[in-house]
C-alpha atoms as a PDB file:
ATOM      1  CA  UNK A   1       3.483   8.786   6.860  1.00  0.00           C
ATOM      2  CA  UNK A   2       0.522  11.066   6.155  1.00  0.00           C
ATOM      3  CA  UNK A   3       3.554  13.281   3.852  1.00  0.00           C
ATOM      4  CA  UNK A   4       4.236  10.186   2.263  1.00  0.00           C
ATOM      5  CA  UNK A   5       0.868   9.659   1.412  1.00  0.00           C
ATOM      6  CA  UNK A   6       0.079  13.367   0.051  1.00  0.00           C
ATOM      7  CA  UNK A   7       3.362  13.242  -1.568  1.00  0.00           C
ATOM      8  CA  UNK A   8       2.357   9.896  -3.507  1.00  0.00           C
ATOM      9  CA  UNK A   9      -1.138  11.375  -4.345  1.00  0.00           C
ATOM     10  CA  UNK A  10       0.346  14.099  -6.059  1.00  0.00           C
ATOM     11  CA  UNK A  11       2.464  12.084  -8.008  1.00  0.00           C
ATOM     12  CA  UNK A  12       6.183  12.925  -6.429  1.00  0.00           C
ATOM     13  CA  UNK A  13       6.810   9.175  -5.832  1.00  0.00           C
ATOM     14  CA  UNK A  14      10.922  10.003  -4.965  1.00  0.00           C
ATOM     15  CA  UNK A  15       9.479  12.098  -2.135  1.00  0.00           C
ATOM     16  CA  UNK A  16       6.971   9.718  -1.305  1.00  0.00           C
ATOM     17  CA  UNK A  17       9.836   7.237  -0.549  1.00  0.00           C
ATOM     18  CA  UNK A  18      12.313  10.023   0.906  1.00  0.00           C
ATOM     19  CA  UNK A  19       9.273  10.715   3.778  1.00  0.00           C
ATOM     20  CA  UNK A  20       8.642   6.711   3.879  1.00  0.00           C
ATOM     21  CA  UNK A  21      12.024   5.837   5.005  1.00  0.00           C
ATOM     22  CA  UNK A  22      12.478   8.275   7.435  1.00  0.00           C
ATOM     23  CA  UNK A  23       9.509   6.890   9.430  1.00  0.00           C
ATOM     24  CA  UNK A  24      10.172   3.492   8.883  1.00  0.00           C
ATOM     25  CA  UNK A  25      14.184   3.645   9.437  1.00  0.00           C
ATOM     26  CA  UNK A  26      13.335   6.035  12.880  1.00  0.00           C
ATOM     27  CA  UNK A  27      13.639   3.436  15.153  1.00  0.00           C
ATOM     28  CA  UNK A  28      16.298   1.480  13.427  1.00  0.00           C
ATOM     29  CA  UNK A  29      18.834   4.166  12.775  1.00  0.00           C
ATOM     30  CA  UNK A  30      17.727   5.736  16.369  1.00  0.00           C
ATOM     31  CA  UNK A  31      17.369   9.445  14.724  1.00  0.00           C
ATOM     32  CA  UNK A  32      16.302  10.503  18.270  1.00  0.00           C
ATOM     33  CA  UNK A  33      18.526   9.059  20.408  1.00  0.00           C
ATOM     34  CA  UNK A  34      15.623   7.473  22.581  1.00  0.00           C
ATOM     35  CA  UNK A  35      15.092   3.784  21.524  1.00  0.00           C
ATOM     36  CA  UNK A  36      16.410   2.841  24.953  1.00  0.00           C
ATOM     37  CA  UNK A  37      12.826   4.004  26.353  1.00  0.00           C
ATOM     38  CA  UNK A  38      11.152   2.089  23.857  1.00  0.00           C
ATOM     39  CA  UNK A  39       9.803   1.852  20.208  1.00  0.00           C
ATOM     40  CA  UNK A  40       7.711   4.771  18.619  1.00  0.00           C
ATOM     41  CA  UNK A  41       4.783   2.971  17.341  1.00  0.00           C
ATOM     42  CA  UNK A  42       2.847   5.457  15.536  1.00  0.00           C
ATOM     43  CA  UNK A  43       6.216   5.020  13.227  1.00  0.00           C
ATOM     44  CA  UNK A  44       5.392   1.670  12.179  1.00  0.00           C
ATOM     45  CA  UNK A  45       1.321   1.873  12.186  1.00  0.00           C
ATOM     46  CA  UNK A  46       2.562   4.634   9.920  1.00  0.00           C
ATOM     47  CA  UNK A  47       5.481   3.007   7.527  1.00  0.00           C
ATOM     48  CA  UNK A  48       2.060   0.576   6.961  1.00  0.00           C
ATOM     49  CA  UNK A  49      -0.587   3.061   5.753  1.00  0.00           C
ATOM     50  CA  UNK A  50       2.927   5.064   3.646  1.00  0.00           C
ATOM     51  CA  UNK A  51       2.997   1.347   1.591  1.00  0.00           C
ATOM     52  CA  UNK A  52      -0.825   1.027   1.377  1.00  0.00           C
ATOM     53  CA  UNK A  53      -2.166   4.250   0.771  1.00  0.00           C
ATOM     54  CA  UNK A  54       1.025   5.735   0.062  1.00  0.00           C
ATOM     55  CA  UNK A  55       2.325   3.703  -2.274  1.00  0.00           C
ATOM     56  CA  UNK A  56      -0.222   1.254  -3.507  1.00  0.00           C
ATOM     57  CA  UNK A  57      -2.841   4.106  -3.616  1.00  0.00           C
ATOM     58  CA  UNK A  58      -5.537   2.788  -1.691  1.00  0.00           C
ATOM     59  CA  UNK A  59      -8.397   4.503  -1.392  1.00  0.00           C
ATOM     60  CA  UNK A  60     -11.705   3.697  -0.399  1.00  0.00           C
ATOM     61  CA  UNK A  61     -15.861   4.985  -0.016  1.00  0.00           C
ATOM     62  CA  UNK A  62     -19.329   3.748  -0.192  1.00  0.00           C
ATOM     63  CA  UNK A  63     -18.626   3.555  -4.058  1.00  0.00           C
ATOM     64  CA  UNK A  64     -16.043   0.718  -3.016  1.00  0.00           C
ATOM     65  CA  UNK A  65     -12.140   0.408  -3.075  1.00  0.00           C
ATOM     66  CA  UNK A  66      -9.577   0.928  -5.511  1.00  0.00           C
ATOM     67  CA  UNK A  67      -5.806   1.003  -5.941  1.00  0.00           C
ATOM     68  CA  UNK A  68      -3.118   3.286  -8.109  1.00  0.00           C
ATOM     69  CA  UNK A  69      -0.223   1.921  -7.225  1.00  0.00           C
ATOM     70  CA  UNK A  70       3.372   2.161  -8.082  1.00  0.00           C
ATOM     71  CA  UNK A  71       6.877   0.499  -7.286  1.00  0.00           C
ATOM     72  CA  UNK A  72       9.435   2.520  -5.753  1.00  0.00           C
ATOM     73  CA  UNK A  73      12.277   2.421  -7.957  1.00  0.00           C
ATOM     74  CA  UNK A  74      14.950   0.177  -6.097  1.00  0.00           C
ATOM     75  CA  UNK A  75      11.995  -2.376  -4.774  1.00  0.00           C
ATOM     76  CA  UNK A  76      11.264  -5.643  -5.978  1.00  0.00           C
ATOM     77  CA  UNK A  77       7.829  -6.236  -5.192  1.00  0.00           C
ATOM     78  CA  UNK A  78       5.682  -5.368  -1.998  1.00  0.00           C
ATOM     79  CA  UNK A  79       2.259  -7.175  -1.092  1.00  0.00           C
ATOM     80  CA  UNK A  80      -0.541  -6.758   1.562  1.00  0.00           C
ATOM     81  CA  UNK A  81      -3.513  -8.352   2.866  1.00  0.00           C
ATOM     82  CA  UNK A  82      -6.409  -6.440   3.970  1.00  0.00           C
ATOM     83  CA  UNK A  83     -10.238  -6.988   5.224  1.00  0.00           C
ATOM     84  CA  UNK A  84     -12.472  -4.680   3.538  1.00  0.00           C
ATOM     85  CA  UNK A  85     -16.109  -5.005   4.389  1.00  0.00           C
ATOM     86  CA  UNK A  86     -15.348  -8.543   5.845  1.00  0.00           C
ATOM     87  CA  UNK A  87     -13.505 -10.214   2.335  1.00  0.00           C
ATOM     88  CA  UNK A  88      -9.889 -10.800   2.861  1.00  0.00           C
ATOM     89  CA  UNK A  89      -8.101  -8.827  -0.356  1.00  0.00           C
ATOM     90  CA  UNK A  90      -4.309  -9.838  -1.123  1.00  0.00           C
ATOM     91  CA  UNK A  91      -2.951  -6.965  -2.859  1.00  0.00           C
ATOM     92  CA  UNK A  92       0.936  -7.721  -4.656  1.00  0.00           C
ATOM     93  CA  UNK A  93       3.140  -5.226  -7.207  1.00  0.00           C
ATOM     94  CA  UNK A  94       6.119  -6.297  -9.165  1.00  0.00           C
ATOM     95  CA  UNK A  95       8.610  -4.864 -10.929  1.00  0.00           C
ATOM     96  CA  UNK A  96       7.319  -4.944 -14.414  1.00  0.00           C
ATOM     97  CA  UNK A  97       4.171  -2.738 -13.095  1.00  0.00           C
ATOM     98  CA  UNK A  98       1.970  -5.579 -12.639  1.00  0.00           C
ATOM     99  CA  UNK A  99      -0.904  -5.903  -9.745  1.00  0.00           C
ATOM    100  CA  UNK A 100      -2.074  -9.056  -8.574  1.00  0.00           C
ATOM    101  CA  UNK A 101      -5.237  -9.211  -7.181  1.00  0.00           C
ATOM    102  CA  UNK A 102      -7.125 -12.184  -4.853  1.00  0.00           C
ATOM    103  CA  UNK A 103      -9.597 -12.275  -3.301  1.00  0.00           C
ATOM    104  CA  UNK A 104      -9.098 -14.610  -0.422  1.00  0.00           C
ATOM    105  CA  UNK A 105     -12.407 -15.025   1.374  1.00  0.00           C
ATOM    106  CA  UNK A 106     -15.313 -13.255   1.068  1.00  0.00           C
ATOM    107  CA  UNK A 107     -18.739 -12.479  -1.305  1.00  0.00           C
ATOM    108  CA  UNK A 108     -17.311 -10.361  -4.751  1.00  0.00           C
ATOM    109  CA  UNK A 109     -15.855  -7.770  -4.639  1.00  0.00           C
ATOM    110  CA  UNK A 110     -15.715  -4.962  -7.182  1.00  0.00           C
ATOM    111  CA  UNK A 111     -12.426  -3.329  -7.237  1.00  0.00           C
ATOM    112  CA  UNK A 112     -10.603  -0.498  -9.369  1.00  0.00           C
ATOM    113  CA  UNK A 113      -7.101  -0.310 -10.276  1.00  0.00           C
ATOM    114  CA  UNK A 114      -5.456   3.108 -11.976  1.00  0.00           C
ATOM    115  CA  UNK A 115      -8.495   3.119 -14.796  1.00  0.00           C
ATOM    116  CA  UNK A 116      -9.488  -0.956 -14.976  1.00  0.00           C
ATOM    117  CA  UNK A 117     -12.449  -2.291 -13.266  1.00  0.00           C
ATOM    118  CA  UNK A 118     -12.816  -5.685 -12.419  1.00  0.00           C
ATOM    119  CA  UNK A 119     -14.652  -7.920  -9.700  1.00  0.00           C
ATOM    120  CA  UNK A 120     -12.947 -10.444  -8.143  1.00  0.00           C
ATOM    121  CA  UNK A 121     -14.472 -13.881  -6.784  1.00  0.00           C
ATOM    122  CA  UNK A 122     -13.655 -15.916  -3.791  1.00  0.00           C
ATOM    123  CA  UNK A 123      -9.922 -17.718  -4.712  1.00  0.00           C
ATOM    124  CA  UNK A 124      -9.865 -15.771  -7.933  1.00  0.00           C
ATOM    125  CA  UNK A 125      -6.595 -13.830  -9.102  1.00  0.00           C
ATOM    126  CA  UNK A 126      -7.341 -11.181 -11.533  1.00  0.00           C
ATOM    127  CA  UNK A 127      -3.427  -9.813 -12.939  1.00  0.00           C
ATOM    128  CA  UNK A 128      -3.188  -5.964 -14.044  1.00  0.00           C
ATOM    129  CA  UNK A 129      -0.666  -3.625 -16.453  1.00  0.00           C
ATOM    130  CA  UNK A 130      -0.921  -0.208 -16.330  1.00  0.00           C
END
């Protein structure tokens, strides 16, 4: 997970994908011949953080949070909720490049996607193009 993270950071999304599906398919195409002593979980805590801060480019600091996501080329969408400094963020990319933002619960929140700043209120949507 943490290659497909580094790999999406430097902007080698088709590697960033390659490294994704090899954690998240461990399990399921039993690559170690060891399911039958039980699941690797790290895998799939780690297929997570590949989408979110991987893929969806997620980072995060005391300045606040912010996103530079992309869509892996034979997806149709992926979405996420998170709870960042106790608001409840719903996080969803399409095909067409678009982010949808909402911001479930919670006071405003300030958020930055690729080079657009907006802040979000409770039950607000804010829609973004790169």
């Amino acid at each position: 997970s943490i290659h497909a993270i580094l790999a999406a950071e430097l902007g080698k999304q088709d590697k960033a994908v390659e490294f994704y599906e090899r954690t998240a398919r461990l399990d399921l195409d039993n690559y170690n011949n060891d399911t039958v002593d039980g699941l690797h979980i790290t895998s799939m805590s780690g297929s997570w953080l590949a989408i979110v801060q991987g893929f969806a480019g997620m980072r995060y600091n005391e300045d606040g949070i912010s996103f530079a996501p992309f869509l892996p080329k034979k997806w149709s969408s992926y979405s996420f909720k998170i709870n960042y400094r106790g608001r409840i963020l719903a996080l969803e990319v399409e095909k067409d490049k678009e982010v949808k933002l909402t911001l479930l619960s919670g006071e405003d929140l300030p958020v930055k996607v690729w080079d657009q700043e907006v802040t979000l209120k409770e039950g607000q949507s804010q829609c973004l193009k790169d």
